[in-house]
C-alpha positions in Angstrom: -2.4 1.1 -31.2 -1.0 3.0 -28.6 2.8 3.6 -27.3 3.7 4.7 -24.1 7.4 5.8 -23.5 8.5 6.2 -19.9 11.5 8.8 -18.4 12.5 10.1 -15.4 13.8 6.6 -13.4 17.2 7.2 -11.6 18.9 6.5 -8.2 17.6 8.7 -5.1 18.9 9.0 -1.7 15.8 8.3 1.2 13.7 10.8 1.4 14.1 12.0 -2.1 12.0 12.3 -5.0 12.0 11.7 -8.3 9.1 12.9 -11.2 8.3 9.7 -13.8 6.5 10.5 -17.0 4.9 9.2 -19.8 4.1 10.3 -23.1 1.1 8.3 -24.8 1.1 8.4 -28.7 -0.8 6.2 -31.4 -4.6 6.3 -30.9 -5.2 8.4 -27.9 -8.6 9.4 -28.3 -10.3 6.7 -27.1 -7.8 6.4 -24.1 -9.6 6.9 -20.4 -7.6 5.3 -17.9 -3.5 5.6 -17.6 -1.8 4.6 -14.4 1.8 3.5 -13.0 2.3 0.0 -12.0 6.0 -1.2 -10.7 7.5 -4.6 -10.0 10.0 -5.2 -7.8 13.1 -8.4 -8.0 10.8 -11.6 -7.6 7.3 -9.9 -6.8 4.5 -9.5 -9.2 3.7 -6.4 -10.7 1.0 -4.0 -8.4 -0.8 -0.6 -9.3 0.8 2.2 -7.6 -1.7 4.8 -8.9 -4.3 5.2 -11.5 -6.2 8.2 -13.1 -9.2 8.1 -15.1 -11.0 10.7 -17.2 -13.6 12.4 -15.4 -12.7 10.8 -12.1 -10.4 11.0 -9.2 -6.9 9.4 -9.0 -6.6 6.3 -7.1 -3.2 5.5 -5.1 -1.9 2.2 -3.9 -2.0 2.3 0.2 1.9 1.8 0.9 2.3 5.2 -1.4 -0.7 7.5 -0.8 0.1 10.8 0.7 4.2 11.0 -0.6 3.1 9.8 -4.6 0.8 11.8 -6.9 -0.8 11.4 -10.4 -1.0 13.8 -12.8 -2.0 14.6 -16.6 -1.9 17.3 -18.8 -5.0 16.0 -20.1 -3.7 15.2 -23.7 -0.9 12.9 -23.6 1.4 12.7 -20.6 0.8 11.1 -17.1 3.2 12.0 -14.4 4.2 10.3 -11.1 5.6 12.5 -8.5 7.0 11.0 -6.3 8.2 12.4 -2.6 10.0 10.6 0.4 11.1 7.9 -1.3 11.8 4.5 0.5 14.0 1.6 -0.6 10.9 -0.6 -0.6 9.9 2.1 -3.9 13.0 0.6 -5.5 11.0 -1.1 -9.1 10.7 -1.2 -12.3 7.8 1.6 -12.6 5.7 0.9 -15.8 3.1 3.3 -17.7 0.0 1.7 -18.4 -3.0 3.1 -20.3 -5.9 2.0 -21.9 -9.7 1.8 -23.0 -12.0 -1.6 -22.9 -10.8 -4.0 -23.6 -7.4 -2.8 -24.8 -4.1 -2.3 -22.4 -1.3 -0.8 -23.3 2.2 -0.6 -21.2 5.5 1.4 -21.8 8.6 -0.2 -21.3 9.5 0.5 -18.1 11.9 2.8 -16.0 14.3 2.0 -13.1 13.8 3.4 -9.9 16.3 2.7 -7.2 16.0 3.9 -3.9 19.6 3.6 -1.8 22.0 5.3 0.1 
């Protein structure tokens, strides 16, 4: 088992930034893939950026270039997040994992408004 615990949601102006992270705990070793996801009101969860061991992070289009991925390569994943838009505003969820198990935190609030 593996638990994931989310911080760093909040309210931001436009053009702010926020930094999400995520602490992994539980049976980490055999974790090689952890990510952000978000959902927005009455859309279906979508990846926003995922990093895997060994490899290069991988961004959803509508956020490469202002989000970026980050470890510390033991137990954290972090989301920065730069020039924030309204259309950011979700629920951003950790996800991490190792085939064929998926684990997610329990989400933090992002809200993007002036």
């Amino acid at each position: 088992q593996v638990q994931l615990v989310e911080s760093g949601g909040g309210l931001v102006q436009p053009g702010g930034y926020l930094r999400l992270s995520c602490v992994a705990s539980g049976s980490i070793f055999s974790i090689n893939t952890m990510g952000w996801y978000r959902q927005a009101p009455g859309k279906e969860r979508e990846l926003v950026a995922v990093i895997t061991r060994g490899g290069s992070p991988n961004y959803a289009d509508s956020v490469k270039g202002r989000f970026t991925i980050s470890d510390n390569a033991k137990n954290t994943v972090y989301l920065q997040m730069n020039s924030l838009k309204p259309e950011d505003t979700a629920v951003y969820y950790c996800n991490a994992g190792y085939y064929p198990y998926v684990y997610w935190g329990q989400g933090t609030q992002v809200t993007v408004s002036s």
